[in-house]
mmCIF file of C-alpha atoms in Angstrom:
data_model
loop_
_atom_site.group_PDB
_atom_site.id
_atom_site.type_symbol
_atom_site.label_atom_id
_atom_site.label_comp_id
_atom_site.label_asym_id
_atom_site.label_seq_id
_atom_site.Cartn_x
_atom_site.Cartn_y
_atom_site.Cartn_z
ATOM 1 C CA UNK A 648 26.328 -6.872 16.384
ATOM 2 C CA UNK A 649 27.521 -3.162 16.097
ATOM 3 C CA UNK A 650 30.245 -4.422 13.938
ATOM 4 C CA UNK A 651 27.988 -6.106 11.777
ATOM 5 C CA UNK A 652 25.741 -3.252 11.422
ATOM 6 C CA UNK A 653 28.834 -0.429 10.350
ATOM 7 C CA UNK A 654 29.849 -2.859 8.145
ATOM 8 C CA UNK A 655 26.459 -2.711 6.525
ATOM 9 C CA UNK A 656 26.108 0.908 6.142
ATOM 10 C CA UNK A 657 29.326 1.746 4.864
ATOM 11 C CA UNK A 658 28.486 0.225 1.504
ATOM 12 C CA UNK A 659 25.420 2.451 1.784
ATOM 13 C CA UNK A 660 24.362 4.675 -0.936
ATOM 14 C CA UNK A 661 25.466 8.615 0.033
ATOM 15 C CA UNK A 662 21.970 9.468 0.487
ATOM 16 C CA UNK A 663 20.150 12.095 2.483
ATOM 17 C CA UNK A 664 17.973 9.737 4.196
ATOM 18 C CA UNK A 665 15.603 11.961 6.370
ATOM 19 C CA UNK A 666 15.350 14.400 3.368
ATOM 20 C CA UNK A 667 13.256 11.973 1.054
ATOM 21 C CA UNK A 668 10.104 12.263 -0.158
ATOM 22 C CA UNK A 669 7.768 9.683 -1.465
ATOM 23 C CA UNK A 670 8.775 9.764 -4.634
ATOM 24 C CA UNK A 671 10.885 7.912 -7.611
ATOM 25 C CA UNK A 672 14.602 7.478 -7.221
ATOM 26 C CA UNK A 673 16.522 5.080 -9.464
ATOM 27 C CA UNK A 674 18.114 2.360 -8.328
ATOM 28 C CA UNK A 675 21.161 -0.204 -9.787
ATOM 29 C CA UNK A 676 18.460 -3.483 -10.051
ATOM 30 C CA UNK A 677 14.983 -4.817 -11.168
ATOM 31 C CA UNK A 678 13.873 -8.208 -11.766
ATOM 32 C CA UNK A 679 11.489 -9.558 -14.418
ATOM 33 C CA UNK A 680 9.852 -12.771 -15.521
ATOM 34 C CA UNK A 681 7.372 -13.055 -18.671
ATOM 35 C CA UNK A 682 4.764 -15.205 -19.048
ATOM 36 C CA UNK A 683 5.152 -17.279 -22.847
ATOM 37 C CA UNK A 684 3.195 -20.125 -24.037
ATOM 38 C CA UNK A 685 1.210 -20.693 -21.072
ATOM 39 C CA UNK A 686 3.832 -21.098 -18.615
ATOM 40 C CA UNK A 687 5.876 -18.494 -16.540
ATOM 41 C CA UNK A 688 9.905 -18.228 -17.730
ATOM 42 C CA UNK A 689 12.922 -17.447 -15.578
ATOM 43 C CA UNK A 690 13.813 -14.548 -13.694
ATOM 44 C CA UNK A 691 16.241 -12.043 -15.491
ATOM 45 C CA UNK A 692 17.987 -9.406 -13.175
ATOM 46 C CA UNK A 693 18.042 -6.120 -15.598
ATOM 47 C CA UNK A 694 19.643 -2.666 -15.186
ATOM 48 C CA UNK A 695 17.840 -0.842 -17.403
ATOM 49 C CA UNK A 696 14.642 1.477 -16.221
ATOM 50 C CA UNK A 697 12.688 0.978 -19.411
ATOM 51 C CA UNK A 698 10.259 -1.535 -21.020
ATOM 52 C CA UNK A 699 10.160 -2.297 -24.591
ATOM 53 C CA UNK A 700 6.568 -2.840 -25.648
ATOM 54 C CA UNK A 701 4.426 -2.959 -28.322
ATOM 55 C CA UNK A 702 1.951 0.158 -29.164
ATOM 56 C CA UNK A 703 -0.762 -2.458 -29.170
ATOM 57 C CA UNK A 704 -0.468 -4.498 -25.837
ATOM 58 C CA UNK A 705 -3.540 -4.540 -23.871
ATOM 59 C CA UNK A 706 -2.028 -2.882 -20.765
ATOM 60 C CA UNK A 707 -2.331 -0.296 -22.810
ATOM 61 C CA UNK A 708 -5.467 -0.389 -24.645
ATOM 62 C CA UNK A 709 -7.665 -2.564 -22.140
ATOM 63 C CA UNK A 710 -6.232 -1.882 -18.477
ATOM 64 C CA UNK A 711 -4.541 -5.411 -18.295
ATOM 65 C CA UNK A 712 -2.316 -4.113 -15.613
ATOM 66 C CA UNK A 713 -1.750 -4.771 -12.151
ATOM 67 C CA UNK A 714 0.620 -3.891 -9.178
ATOM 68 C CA UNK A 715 1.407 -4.611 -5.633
ATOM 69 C CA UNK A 716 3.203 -2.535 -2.967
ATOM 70 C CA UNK A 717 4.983 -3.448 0.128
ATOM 71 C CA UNK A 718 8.579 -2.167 2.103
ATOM 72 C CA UNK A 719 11.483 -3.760 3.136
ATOM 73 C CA UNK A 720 13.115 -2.101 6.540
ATOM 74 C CA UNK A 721 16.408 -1.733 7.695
ATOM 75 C CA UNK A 722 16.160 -2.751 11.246
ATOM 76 C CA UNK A 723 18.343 -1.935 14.544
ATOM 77 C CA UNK A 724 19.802 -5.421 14.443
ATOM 78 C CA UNK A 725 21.618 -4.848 11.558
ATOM 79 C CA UNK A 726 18.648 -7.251 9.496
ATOM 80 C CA UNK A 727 16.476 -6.144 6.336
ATOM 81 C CA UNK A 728 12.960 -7.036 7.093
ATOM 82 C CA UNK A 729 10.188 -7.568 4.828
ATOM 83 C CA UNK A 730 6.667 -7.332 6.193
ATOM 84 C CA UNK A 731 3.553 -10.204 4.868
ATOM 85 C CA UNK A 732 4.675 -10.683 1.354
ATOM 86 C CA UNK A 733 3.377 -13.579 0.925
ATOM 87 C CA UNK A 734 -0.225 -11.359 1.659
ATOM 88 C CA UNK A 735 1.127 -9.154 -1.271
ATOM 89 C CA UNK A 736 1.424 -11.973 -3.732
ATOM 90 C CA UNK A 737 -2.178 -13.589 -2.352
ATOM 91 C CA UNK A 738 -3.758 -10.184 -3.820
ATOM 92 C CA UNK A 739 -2.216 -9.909 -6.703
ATOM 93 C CA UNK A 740 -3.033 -13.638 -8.128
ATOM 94 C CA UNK A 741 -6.702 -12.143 -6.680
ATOM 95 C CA UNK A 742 -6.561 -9.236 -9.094
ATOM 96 C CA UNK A 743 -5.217 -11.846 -11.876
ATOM 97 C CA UNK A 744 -8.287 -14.130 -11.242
ATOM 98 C CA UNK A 745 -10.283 -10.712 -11.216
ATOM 99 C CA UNK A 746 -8.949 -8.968 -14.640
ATOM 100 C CA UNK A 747 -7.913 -12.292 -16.685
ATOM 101 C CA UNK A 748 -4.538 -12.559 -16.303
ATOM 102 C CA UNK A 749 -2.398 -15.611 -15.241
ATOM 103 C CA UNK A 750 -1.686 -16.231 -11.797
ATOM 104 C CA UNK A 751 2.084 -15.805 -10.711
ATOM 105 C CA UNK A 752 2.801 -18.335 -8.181
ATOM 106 C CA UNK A 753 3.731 -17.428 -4.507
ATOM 107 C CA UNK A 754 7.336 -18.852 -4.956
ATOM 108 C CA UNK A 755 8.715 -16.640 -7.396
ATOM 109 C CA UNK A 756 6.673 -13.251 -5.893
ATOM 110 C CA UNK A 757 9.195 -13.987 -3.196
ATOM 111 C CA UNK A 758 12.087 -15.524 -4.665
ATOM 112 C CA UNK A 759 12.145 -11.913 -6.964
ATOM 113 C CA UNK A 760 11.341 -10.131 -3.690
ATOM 114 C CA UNK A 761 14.309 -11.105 -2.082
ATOM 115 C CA UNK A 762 16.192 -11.209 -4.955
ATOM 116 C CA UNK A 763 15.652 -7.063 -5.917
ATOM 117 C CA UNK A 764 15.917 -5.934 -2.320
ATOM 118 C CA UNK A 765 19.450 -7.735 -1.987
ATOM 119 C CA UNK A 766 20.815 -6.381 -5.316
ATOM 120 C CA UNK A 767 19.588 -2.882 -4.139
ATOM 121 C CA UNK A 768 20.871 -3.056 -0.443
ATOM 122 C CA UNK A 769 22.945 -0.302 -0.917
ATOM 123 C CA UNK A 770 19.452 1.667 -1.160
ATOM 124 C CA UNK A 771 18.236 0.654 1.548
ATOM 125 C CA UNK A 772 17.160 3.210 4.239
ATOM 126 C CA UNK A 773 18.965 3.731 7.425
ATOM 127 C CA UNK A 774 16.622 2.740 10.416
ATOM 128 C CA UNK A 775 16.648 6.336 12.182
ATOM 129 C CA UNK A 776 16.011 8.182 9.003
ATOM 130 C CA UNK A 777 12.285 7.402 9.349
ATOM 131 C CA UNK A 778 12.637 6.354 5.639
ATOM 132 C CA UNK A 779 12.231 2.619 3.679
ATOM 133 C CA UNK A 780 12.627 0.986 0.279
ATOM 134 C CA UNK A 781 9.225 0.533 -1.950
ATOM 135 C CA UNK A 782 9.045 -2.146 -3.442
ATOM 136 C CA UNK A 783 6.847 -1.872 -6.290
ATOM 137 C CA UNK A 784 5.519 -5.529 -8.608
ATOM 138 C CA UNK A 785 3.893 -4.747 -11.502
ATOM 139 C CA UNK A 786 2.144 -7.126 -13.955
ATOM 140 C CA UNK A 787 1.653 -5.970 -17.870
ATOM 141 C CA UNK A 788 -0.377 -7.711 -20.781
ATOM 142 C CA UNK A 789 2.080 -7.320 -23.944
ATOM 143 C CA UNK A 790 0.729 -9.011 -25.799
ATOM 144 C CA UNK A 791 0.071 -6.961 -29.166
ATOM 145 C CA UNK A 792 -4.139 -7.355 -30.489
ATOM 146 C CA UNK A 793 -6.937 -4.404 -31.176
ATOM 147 C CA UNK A 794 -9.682 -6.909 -30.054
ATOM 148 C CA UNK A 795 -11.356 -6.973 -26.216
ATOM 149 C CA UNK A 796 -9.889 -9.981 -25.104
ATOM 150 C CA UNK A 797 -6.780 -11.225 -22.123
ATOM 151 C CA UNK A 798 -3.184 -11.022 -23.674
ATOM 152 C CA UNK A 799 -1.561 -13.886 -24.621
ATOM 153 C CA UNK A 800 1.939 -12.562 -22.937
ATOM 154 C CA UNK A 801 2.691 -11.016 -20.144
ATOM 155 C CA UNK A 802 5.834 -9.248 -18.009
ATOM 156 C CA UNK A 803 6.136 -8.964 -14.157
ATOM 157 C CA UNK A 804 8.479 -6.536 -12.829
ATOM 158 C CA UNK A 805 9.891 -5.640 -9.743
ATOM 159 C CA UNK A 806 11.391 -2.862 -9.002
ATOM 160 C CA UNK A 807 12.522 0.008 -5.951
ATOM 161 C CA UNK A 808 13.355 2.915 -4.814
ATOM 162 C CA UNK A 809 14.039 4.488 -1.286
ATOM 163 C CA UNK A 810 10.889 6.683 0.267
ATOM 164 C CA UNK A 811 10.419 9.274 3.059
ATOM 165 C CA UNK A 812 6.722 9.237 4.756
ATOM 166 C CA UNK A 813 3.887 9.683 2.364
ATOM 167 C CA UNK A 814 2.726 12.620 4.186
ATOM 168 C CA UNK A 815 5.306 15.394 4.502
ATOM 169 C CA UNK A 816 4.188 15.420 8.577
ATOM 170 C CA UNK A 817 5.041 11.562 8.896
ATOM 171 C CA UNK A 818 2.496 10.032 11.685
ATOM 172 C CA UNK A 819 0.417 13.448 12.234
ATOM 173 C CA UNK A 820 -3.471 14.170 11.604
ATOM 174 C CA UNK A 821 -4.781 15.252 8.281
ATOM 175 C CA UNK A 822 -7.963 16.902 6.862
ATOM 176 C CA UNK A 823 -9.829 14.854 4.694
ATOM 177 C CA UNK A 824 -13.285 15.984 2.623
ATOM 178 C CA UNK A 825 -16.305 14.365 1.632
ATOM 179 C CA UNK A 826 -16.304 14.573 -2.589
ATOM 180 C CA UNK A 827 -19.519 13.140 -3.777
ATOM 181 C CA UNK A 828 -19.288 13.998 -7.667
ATOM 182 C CA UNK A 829 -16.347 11.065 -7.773
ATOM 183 C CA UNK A 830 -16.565 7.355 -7.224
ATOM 184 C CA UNK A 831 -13.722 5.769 -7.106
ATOM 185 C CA UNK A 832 -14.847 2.327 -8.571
ATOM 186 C CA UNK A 833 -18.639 0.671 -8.921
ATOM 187 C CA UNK A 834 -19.814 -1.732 -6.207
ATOM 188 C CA UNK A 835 -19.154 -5.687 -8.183
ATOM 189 C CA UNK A 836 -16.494 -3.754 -10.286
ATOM 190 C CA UNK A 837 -12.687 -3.258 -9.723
ATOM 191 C CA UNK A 838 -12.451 -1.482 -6.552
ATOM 192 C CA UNK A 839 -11.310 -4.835 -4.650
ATOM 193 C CA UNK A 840 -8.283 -5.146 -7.429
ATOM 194 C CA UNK A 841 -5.338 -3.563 -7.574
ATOM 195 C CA UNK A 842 -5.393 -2.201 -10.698
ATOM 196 C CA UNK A 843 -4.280 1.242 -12.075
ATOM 197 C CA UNK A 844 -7.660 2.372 -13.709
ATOM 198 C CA UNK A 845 -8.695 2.728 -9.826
ATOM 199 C CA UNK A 846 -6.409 5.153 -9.276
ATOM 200 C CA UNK A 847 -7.167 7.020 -12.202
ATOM 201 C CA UNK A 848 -10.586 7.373 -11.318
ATOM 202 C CA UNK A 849 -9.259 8.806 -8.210
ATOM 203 C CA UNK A 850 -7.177 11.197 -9.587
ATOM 204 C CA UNK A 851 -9.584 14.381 -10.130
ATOM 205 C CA UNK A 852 -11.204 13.879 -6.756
ATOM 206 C CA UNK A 853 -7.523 14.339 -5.281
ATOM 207 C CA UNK A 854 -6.509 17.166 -7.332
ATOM 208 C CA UNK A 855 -9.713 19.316 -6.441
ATOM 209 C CA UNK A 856 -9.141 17.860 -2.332
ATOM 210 C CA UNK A 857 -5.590 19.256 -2.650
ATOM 211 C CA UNK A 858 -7.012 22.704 -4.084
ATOM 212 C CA UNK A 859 -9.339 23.113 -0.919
ATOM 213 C CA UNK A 860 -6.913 22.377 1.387
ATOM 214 C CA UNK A 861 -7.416 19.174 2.217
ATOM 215 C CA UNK A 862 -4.878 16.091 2.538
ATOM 216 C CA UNK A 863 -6.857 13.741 0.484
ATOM 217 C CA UNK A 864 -10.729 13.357 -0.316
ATOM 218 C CA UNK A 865 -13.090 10.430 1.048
ATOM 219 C CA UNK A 866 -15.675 8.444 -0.973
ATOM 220 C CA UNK A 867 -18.966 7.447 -0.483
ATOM 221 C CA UNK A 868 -20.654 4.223 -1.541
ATOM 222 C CA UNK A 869 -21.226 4.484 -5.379
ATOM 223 C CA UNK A 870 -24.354 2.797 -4.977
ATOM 224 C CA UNK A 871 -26.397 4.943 -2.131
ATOM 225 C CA UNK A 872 -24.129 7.603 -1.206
ATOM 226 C CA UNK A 873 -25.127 6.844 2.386
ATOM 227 C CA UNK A 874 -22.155 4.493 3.669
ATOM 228 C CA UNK A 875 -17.854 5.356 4.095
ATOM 229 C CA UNK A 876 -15.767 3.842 1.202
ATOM 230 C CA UNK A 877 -12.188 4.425 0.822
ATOM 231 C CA UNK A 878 -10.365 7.398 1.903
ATOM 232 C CA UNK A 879 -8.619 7.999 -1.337
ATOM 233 C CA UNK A 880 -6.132 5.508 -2.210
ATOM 234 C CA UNK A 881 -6.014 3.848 1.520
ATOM 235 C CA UNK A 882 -8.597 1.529 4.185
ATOM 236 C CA UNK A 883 -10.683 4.438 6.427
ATOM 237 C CA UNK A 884 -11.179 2.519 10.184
ATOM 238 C CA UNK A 885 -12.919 4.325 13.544
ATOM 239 C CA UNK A 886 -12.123 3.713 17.268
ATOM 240 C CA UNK A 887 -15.200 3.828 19.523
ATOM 241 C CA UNK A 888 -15.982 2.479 22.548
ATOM 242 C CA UNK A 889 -12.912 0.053 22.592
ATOM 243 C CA UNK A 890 -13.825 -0.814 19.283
ATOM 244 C CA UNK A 891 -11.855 -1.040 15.672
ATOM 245 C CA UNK A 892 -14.398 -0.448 12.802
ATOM 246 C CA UNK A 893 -13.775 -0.444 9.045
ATOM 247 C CA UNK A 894 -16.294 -0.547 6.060
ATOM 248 C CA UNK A 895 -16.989 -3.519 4.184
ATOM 249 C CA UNK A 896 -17.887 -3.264 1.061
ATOM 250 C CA UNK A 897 -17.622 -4.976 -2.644
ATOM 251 C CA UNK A 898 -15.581 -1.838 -3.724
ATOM 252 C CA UNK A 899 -12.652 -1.580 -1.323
ATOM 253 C CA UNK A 900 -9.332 -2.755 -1.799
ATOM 254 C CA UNK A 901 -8.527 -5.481 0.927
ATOM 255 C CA UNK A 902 -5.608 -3.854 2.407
ATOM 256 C CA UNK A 903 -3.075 -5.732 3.891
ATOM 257 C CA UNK A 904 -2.066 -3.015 6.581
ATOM 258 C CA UNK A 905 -5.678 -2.933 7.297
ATOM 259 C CA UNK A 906 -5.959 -6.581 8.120
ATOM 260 C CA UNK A 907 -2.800 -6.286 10.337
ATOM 261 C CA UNK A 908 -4.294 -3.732 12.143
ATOM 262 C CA UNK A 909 -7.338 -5.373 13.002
ATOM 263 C CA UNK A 910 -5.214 -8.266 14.334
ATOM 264 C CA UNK A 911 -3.367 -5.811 16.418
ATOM 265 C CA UNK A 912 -6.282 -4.832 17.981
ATOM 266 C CA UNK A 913 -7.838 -8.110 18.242
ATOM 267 C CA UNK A 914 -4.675 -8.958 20.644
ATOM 268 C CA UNK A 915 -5.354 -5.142 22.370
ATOM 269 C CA UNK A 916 -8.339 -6.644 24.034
ATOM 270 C CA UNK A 917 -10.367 -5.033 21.678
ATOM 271 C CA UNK A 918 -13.700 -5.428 19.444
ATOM 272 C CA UNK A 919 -13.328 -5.375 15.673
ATOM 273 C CA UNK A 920 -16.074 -4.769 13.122
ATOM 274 C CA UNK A 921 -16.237 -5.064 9.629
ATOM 275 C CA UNK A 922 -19.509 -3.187 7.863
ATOM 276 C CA UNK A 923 -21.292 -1.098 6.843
ATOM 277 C CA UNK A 924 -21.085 2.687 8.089
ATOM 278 C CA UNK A 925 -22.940 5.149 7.820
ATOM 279 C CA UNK A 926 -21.937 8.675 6.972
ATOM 280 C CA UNK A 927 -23.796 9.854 9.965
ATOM 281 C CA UNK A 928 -21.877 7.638 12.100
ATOM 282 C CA UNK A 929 -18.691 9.503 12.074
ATOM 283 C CA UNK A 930 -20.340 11.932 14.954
ATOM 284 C CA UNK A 931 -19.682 8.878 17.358
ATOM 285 C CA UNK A 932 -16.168 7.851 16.414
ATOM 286 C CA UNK A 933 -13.046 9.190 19.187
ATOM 287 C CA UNK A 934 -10.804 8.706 16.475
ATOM 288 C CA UNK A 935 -10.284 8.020 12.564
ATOM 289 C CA UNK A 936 -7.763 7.312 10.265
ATOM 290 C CA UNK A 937 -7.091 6.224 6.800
ATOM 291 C CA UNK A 938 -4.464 3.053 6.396
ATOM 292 C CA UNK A 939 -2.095 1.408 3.912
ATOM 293 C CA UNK A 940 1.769 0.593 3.002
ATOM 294 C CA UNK A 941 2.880 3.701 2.162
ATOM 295 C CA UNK A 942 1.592 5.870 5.441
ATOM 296 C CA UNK A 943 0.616 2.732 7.601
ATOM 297 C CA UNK A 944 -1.666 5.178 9.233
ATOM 298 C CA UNK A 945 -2.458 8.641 8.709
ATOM 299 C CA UNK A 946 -4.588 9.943 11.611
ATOM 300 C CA UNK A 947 -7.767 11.890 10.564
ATOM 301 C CA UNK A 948 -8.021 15.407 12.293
ATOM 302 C CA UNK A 949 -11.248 16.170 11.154
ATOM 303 C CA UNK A 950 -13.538 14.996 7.530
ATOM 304 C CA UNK A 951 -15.863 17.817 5.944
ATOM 305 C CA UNK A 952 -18.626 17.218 4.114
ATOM 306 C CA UNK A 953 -19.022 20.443 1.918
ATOM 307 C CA UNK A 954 -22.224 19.391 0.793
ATOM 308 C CA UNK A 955 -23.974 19.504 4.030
ATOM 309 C CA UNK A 956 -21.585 21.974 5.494
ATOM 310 C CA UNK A 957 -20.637 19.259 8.360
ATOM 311 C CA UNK A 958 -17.815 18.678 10.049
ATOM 312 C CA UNK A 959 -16.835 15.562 12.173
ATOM 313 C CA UNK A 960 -13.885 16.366 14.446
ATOM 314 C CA UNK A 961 -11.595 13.302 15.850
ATOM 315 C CA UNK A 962 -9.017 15.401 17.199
ATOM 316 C CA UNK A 963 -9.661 18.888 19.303
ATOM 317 C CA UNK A 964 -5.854 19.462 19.441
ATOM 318 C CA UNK A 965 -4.341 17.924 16.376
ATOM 319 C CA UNK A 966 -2.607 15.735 17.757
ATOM 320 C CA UNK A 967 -3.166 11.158 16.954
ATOM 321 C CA UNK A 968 -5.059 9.622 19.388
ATOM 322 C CA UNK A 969 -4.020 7.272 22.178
ATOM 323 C CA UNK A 970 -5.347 4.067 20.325
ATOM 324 C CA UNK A 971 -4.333 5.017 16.435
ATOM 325 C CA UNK A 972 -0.848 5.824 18.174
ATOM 326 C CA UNK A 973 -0.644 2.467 20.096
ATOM 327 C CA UNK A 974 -1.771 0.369 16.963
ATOM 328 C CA UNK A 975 0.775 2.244 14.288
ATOM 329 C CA UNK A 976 3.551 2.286 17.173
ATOM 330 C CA UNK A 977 3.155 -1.442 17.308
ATOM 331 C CA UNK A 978 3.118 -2.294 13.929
ATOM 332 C CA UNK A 979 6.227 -0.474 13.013
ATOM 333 C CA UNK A 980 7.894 -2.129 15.736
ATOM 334 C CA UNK A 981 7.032 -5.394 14.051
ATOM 335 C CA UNK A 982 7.702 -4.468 10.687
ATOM 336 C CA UNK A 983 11.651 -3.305 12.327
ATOM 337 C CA UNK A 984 12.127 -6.093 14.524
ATOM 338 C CA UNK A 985 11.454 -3.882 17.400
ATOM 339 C CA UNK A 986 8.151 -5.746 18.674
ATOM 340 C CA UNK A 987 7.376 -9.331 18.780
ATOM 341 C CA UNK A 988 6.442 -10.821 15.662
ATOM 342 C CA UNK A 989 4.173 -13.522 17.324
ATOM 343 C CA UNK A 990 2.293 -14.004 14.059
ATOM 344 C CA UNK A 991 5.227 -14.865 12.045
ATOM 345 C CA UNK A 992 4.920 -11.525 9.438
ATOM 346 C CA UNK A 993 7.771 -10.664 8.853
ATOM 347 C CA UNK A 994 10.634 -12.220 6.704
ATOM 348 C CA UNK A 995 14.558 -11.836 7.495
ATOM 349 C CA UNK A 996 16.146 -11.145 3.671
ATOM 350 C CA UNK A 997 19.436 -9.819 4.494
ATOM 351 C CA UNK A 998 21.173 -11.414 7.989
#
């Protein structure tokens, strides 16, 4: 096996593993497949970074634009792991259904999964760096029209690049802040898509979170203002009393770390609730944390509301807390072959 696995990373990309950020780096690969006469075409491997499109397709005039995101891991045993993709391409034909836009069948999501992470091995993170490839789908309308209505034509893309942790201190608490003058996205509207006008809403809320000092800002329900939403682009979830508890709502994204995580604690022995909760609520939580693909979790030190001048405190010494710590510990020992993968999540794409 330790043969197999120097063999691997000497055809690795010189790369200063530990020292990435989460940002873009190129890469040699990406895959494509358009969508013509109301059927989906073949997938082309391309090596060039940029799209030509028409000034008047309706991703660009009418938001008809959608994306995924999801890792692929270079594990101890010399194996490239990817983690529930078949959960990745479930959501997107969700946001298709959602925003008008054909459905791209299961089979080639993961046929062009495979397919871009093994023409990009060489990109692929080494297992102590900390680091992973992104692996970013994205679906486009091209179809060129100036009236409100679906495309006609349409181009998936996958493409990747290599990431550090999404939060410069990897698996460590952050401050998060209570912005009320922001909603993300209207209750019945978007929020449970994947699209990009989401996270443009989102955008100005961050930026002024960032200027007070804060790692990322936290919605309320548009509606009432009373209940949690989303913390910023990721799931929020509270640990009390043995218990995993996450917001439901018509405007959250279903996250597919989320619903891992809930499963993981399922099998801890403990309770897991999905509702409503209230703002006031918070007080009673021993821990809190804000979830997705790109941190997996990112422990909550303490939220502020700046409104009301309140602060609810899950962590008197900075530090994660026993059961956030257990729960991301176990997942990333799924996702890298570490753990037991007794739910069958993750899928071997380079032996």
């Amino acid at each position: 096996m330790k043969k197999k696995r120097i063999k691997t990373l000497s055809f690795m990309k010189d790369i200063a593993w530990s020292e990435l950020s989460f940002g873009y780096m190129p890469t040699d690969y990406n895959v494509r497949c358009c969508y013509r006469n109301g059927k989906w075409g073949e997938i082309e491997v391309c090596s060039d970074e940029y799209i030509k499109l028409h000034m008047a397709a309706t991703c660009l005039h009418y938001g008809q634009e959608a994306f995924e995101g999801l890792k692929a891991y270079r594990c101890p045993d010399g194996k490239v792991r990817v983690f529930r993709m078949e959960e990745n391409a479930a959501r997107l034909q969700s946001t298709c259904r959602g925003i008008m836009m054909p459905e791209l069948p299961t089979d080639i999501f993961v046929e062009m999964v495979k397919k871009v992470v093994r023409l990009n091995q060489e990109y692929i993170p080494t297992y102590e760096s900390g680091a992973t490839l992104y692996i970013r789908p994205l679906l486009i309308g091209t179809s060129a029209q100036v009236g409100v209505r679906p495309a006609e034509e349409y181009m998936f893309i996958i493409f990747v690049t290599p990431v550090g942790p999404y939060f410069k201190g990897g698996f460590s608490t952050n401050p998060y802040v209570i912005i009320r003058d922001y909603d993300r996205s209207a209750p019945l509207g978007t929020g449970i898509y994947k699209v990009g006008g989401n996270y443009a809403a989102s955008l100005r809320a961050n930026h002024l979170a960032h200027e007070k000092g804060y790692a990322c800002e936290f919605y309320l329900d548009a509606k009432e203002k009373k209940y949690m939403d989303e913390c910023g682009a990721a799931n929020f979830f509270g640990i009390k009393n043995n218990t995993y508890v996450t917001p439901k709502s018509t405007s959250i994204l279903p996250s597919i770390t989320n619903k891992s995580l809930m499963q993981l604690a399922e099998d801890f022995g403990m309770k897991v609730e999905r509702r409503q909760i209230p703002e006031e609520e918070l007080a009673t939580f021993e821990e809190a944390g804000a979830c997705g693909t790109a941190a997996v979790i990112s422990p909550i030190s303490y939220i502020d509301d700046i409104d009301t001048g309140q602060r609810f405190m899950f962590s008197e010494d900075g530090k994660p807390g026993p059961v956030s710590t257990k729960l991301y510990n176990h997942l990333r020992g799924i996702q890298y072959g570490t753990e037991e993968d007794k739910h069958g999540w993750t899928t071997v794409v380079i032996e």
